[in-house]
Tab-separated table of C-alpha atoms and ligand atoms in Angstrom:
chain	number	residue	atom	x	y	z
W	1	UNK	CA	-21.482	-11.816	-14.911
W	2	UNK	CA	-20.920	-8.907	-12.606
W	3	UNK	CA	-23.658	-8.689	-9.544
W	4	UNK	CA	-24.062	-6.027	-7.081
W	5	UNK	CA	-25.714	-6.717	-3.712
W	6	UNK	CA	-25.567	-4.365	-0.644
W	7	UNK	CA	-24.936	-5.132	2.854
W	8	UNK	CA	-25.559	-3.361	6.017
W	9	UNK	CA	-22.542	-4.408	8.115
W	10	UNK	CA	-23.342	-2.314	11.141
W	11	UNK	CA	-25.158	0.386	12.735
W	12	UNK	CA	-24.075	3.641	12.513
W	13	UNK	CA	-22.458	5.829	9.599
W	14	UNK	CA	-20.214	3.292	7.633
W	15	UNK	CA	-21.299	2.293	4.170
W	16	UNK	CA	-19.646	-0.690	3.123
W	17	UNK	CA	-20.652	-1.976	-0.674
W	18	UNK	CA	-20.303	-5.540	-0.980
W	19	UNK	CA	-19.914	-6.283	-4.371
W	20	UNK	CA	-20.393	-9.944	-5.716
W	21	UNK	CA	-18.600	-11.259	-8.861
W	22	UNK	CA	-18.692	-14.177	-10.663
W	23	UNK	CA	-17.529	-15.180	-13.888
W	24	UNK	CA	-19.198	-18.630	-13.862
W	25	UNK	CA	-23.255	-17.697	-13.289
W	26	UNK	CA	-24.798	-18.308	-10.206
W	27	UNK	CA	-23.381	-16.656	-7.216
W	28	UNK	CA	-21.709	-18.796	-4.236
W	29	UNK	CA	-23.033	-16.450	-1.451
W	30	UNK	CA	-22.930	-17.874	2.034
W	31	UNK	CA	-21.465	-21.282	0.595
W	32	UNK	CA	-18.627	-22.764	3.030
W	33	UNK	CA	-15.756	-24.409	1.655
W	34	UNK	CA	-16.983	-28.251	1.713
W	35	UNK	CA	-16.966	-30.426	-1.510
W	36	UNK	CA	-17.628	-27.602	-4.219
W	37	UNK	CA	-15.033	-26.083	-6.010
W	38	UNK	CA	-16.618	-22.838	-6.228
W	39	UNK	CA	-14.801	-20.375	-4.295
W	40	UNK	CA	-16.381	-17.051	-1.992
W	41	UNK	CA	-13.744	-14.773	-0.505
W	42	UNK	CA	-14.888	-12.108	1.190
W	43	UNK	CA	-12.118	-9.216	0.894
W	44	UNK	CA	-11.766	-6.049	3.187
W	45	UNK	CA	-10.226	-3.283	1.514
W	46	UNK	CA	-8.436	-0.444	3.275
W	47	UNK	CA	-9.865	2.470	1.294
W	48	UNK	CA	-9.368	4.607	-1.988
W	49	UNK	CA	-6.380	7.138	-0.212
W	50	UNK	CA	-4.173	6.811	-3.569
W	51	UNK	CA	-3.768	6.108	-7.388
W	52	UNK	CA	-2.036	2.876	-5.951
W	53	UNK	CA	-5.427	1.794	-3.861
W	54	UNK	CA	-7.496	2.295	-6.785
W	55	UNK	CA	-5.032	0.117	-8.789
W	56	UNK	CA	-4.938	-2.745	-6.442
W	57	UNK	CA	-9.015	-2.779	-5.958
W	58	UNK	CA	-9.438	-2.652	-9.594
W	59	UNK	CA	-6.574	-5.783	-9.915
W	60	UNK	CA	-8.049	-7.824	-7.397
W	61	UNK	CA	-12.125	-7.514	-9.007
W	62	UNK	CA	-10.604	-8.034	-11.917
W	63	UNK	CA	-8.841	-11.252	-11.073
W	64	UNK	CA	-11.968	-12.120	-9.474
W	65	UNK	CA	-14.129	-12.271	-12.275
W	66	UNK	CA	-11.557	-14.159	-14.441
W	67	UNK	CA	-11.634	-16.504	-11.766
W	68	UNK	CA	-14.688	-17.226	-11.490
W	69	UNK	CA	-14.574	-16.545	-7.639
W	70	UNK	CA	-17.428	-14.971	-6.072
W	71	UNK	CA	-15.670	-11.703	-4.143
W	72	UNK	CA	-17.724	-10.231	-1.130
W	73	UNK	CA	-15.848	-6.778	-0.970
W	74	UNK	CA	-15.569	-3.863	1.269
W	75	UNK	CA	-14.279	-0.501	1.392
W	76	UNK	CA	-13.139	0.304	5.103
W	77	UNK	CA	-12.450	3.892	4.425
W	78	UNK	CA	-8.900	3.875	6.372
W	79	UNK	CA	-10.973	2.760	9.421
W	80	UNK	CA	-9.335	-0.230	11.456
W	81	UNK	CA	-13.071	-0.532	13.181
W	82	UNK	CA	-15.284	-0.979	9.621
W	83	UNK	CA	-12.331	-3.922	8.657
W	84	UNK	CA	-13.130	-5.659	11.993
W	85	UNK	CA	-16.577	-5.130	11.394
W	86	UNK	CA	-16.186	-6.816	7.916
W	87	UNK	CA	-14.488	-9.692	8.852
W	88	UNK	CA	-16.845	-10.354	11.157
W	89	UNK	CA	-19.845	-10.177	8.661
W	90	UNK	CA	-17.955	-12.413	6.415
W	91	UNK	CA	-17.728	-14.576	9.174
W	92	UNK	CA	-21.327	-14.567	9.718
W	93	UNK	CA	-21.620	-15.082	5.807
W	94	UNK	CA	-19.548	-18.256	6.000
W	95	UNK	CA	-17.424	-16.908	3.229
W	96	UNK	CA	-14.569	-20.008	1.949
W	97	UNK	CA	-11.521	-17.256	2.544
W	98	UNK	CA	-11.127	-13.672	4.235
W	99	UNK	CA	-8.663	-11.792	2.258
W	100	UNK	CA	-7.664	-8.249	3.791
W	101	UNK	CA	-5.033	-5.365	3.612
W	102	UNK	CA	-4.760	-4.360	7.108
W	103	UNK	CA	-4.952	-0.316	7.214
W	104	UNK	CA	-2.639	-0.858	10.790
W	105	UNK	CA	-0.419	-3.625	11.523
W	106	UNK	CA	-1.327	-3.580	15.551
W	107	UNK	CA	-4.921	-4.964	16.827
W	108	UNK	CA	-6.328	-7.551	14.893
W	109	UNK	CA	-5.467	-10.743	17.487
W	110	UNK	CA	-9.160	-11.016	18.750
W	111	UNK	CA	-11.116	-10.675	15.147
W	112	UNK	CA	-8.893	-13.290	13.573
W	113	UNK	CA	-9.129	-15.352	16.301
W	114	UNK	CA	-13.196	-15.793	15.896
W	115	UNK	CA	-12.352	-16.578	11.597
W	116	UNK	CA	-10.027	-19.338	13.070
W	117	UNK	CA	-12.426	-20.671	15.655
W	118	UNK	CA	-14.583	-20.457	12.632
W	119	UNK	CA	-12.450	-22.197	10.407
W	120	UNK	CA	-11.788	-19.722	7.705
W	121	UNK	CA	-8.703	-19.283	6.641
W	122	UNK	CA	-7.342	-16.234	6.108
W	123	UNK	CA	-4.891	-14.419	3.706
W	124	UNK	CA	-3.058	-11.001	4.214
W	125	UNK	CA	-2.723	-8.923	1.180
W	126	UNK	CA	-0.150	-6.198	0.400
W	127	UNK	CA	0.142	-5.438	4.348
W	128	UNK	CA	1.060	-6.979	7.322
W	129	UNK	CA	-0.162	-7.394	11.191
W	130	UNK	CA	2.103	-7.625	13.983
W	131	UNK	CA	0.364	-10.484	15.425
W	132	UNK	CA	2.847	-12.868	17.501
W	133	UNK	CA	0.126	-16.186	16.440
W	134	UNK	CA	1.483	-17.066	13.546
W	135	UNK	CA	-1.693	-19.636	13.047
W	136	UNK	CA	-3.845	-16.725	12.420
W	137	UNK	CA	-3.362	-16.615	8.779
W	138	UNK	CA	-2.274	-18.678	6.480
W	139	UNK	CA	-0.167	-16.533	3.976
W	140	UNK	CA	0.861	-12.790	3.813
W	141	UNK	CA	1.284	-11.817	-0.199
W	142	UNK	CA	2.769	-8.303	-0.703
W	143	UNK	CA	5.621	-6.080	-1.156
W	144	UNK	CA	8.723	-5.818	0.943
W	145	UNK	CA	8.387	-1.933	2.572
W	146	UNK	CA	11.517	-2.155	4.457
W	147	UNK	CA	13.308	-2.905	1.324
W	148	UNK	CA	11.392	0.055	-0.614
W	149	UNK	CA	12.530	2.660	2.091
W	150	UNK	CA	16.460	1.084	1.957
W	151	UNK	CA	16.108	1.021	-2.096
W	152	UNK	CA	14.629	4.999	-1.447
W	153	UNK	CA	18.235	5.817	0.830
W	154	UNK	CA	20.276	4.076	-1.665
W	155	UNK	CA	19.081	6.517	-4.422
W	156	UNK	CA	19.844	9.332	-1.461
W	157	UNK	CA	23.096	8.039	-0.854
W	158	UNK	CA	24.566	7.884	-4.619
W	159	UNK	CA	23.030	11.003	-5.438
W	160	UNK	CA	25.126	13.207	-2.450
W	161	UNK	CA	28.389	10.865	-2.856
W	162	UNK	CA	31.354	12.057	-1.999
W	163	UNK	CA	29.589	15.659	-0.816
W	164	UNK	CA	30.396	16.651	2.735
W	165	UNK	CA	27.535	19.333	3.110
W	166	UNK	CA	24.517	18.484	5.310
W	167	UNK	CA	21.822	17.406	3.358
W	168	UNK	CA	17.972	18.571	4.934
W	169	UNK	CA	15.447	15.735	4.503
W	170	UNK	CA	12.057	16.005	4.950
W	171	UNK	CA	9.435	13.072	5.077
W	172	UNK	CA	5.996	12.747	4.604
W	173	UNK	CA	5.125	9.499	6.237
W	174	UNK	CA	2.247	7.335	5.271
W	175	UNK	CA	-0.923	6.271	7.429
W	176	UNK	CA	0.226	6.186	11.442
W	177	UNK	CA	0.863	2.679	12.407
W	178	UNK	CA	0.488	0.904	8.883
W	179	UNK	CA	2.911	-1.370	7.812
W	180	UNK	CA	4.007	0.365	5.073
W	181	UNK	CA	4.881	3.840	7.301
W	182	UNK	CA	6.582	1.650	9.677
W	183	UNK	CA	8.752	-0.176	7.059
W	184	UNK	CA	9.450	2.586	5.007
W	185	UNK	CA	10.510	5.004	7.245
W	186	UNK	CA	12.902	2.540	9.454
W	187	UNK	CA	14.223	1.188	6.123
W	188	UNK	CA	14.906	4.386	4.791
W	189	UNK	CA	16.971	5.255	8.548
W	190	UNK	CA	18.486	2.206	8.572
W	191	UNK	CA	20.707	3.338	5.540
W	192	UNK	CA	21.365	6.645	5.904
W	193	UNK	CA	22.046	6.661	9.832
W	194	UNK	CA	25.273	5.405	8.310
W	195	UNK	CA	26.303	9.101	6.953
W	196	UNK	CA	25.759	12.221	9.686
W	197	UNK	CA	24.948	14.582	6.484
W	198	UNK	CA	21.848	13.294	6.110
W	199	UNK	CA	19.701	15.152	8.742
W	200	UNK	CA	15.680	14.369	8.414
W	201	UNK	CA	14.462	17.924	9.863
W	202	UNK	CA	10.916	16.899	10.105
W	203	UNK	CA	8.636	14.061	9.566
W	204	UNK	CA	5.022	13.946	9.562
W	205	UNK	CA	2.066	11.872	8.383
W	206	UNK	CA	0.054	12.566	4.747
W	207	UNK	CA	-1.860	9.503	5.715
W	208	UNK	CA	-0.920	8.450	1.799
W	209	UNK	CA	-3.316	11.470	0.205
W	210	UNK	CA	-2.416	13.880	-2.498
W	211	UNK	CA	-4.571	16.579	0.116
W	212	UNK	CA	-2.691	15.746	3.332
W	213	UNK	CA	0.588	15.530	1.332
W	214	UNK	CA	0.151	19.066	0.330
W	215	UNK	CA	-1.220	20.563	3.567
W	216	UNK	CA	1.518	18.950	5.036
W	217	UNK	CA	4.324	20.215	2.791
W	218	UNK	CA	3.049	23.788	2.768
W	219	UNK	CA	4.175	23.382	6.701
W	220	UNK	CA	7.709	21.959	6.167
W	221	UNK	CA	7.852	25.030	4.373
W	222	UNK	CA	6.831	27.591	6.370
W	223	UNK	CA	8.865	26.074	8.989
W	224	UNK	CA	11.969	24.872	7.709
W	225	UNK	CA	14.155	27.112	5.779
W	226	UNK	CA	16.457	24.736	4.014
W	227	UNK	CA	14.512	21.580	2.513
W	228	UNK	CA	17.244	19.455	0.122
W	229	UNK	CA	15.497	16.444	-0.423
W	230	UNK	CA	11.654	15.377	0.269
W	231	UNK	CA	10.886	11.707	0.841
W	232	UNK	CA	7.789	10.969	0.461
W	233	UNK	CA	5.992	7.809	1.232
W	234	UNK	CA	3.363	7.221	-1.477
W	235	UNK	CA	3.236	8.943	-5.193
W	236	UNK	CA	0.209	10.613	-4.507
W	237	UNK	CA	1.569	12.864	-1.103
W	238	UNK	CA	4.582	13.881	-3.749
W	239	UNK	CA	1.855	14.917	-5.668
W	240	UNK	CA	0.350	16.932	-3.151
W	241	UNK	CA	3.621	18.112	-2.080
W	242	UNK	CA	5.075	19.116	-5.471
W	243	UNK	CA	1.785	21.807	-5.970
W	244	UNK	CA	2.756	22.700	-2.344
W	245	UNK	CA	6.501	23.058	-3.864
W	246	UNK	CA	5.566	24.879	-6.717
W	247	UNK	CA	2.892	27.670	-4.921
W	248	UNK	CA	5.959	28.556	-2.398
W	249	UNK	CA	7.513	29.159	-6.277
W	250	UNK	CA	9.856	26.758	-5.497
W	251	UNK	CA	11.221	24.103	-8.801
W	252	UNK	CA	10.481	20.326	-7.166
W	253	UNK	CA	13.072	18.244	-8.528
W	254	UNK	CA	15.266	20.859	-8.720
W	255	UNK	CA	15.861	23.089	-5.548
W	256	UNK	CA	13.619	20.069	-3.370
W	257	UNK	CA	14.406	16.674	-4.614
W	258	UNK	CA	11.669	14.229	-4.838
W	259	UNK	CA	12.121	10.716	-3.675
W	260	UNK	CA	8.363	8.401	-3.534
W	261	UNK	CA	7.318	5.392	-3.778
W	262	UNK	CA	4.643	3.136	-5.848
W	263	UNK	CA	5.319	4.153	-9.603
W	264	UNK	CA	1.691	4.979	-10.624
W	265	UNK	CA	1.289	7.008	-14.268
W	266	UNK	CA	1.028	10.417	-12.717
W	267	UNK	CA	4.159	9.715	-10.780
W	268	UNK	CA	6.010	8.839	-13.951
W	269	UNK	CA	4.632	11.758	-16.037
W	270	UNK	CA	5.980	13.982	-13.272
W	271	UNK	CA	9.409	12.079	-13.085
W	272	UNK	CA	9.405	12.795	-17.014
W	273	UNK	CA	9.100	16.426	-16.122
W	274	UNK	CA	11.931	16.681	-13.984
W	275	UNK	CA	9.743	17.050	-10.714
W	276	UNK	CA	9.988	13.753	-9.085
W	277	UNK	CA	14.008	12.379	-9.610
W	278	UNK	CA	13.152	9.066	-8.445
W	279	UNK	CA	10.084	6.826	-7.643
W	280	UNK	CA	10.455	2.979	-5.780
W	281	UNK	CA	7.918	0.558	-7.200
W	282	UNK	CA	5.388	-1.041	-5.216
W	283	UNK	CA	3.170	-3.323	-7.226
W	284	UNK	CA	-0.652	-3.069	-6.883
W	285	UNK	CA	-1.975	-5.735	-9.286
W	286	UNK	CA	-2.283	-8.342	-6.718
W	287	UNK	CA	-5.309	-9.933	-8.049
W	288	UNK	CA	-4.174	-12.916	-10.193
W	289	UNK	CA	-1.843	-14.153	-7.075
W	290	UNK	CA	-4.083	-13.809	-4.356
W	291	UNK	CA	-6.805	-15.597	-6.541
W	292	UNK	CA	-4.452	-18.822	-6.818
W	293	UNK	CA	-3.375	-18.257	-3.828
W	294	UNK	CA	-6.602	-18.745	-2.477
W	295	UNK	CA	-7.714	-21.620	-4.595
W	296	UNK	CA	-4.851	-23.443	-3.287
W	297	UNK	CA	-5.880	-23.192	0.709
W	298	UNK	CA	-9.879	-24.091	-0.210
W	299	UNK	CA	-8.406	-27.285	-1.600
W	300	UNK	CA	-5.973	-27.489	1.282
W	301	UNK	CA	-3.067	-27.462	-0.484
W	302	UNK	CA	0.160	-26.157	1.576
W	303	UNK	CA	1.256	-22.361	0.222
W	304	UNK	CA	4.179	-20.328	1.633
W	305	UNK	CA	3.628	-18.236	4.096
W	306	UNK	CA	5.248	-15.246	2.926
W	307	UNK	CA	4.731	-13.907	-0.800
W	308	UNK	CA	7.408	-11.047	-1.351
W	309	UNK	CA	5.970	-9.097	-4.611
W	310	UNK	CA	8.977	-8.592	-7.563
W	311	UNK	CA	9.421	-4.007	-7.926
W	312	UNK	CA	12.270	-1.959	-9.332
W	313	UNK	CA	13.674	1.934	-9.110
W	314	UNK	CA	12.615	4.227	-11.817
W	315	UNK	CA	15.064	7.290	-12.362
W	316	UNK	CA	13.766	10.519	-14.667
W	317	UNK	CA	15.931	9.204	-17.681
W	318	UNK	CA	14.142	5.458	-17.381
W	319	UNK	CA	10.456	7.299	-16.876
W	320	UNK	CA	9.767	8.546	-20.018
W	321	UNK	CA	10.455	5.324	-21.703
W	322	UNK	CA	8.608	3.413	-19.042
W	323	UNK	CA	5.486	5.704	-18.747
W	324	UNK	CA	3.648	4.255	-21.903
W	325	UNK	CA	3.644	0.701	-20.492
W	326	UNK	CA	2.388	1.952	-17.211
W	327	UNK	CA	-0.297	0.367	-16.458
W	328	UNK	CA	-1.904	1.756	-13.488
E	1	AHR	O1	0.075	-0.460	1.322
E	1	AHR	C1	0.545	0.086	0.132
E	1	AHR	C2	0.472	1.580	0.206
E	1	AHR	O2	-0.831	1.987	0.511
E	1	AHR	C3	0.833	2.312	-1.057
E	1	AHR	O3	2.156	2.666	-1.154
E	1	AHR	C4	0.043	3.561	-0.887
E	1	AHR	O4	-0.040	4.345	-2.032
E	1	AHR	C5	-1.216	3.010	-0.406
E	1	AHR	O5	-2.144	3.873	0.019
């Protein structure tokens, strides 16, 4: 049974949906934890910026349903001040668990200290905060992004072994101050500060959209006159970037090499065209995890506090075969 109810979270312009689902009947709104088994997790969502976004909402409703967990969700829009102002009406709603993908990692100390003093525990999905209270949540499920950026370098580093000419990187960062633009971009340093060859020329954020990634790309080239290599943060600012590439009548994958990260379909059908040479996974479908996850904590059962998420490297020869089984 799928049941739609909406919610006025605040004043002003922000339109957040709250969407209840339940695969058992009647709904659990407003019901705190106590005896029942019947689970309400109110989950804030960063947005709908990318293929990957849309993948990971989808996953998590999904898992939802099959659950049987009622799921209070929001959209924040990329807005660090509508996920504050969610938590807080889940708070006031008396949800069992807040579940949220923090759009920033800096700033949430003061929110999640009112669901603690309320006694609500609270789960991080996909990314992280940079809160030093380590009692604020109880378990942060998600990807490793420094990893992704040092598997993105490693790609860099093979590919231009044992060439001595300087190699011009350019690097569309993702949303200023998320996790996943932090991690990516130091991982991806980390490796190649080892080799003076590599020189990033410019880096700038696409705030993870196919729009931005293209506006953003048209000025790396207007400005720079030698881009080697692109690498990109998300799929869908390659995308962008690549019809940026290809209006300067420039071949991406060929004269600009494509590095990204995520591995959703449209990715892999440009891989299989030659445009992107190699994509990092980052797994969306979060849903079925953070639904055990949570069922665990109602019932007070101990979980570890750090979930890393299991992704591969997809070259152009492995996307063809892959892209059929994609399934996001
Ligand atoms: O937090 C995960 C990142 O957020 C994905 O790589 C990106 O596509 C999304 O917007």
């Amino acid at each position: 049974m799928f049941k739609r109810a909406a919610a006025a979270l605040a004043a002003g312009a922000m339109a957040v949906v709250l969407s209840a689902c339940s695969g058992g009947g009647a709904a659990n709104d407003g019901a705190a934890g106590g005896g029942s088994d019947k689970i309400t997790i109110g989950f804030s969502q960063v947005g709908a910026e990318s293929g990957w976004r849309t993948a990971n909402t989808k996953s998590v409703q999904d898992a939802a349903k099959k659950a049987g967990v009622t799921l209070k969700f929001s959209d924040a829009q990329q807005k660090q001040e509508n996920q504050i102002k969610a938590i807080r009406s889940f708070i006031q709603q008396k949800v069992d668990i807040i579940a949220f993908s923090p759009v920033v990692e800096s700033g949430w100390d003061t929110v999640l200290k009112e669901a603690k003093a309320a006694k609500i525990p609270v789960i991080l999905t996909d990314r992280a905060v940079d809160s030093q209270d380590e009692s604020l949540y109880v378990s942060f499920l998600g990807s490793d992004f420094v990893e992704e950026g040092k598997r993105a370098a490693d790609w860099l580093v093979k590919e231009y072994q044992g060439k001595s000419d300087p190699v011009n990187i350019v690097q569309l960062e993702g949303t200023t101050g998320s996790a996943p633009a932090n991690d990516r971009k130091s991982g991806f340093a980390d490796v190649i500060k080892g080799d003076p060859k590599f020189k990033v020329l410019a880096s700038q954020t696409g705030d993870f959209t196919r729009a931005k990634g293209k506006e953003v790309m048209q000025a790396f080239l207007k400005s720079q006159p030698k881009i080697d290599v692109l690498y990109a943060h998300n799929d869908d600012m390659a995308l962008g970037a690549i019809q940026a590439i290809e209006e300067a009548g420039k071949q991406p994958g060929k004269d600009i090499k494509i590095i990204s990260i995520d591995g959703v379909k449209d990715a892999f059908t440009a891989m299989s065209q030659g445009k992107i040479n190699v994509v990092v996974e980052c797994n969306p479908l979060l849903g079925d995890q953070l639904m055990e996850l949570a069922k665990k904590v109602k019932k007070g059962e101990s979980v570890e506090r750090r979930i890393k998420t299991e992704e591969g490297v997809f070259t152009q020869d492995q996307a063809a075969a892959a892209l059929p089984s994609r399934q996001y």
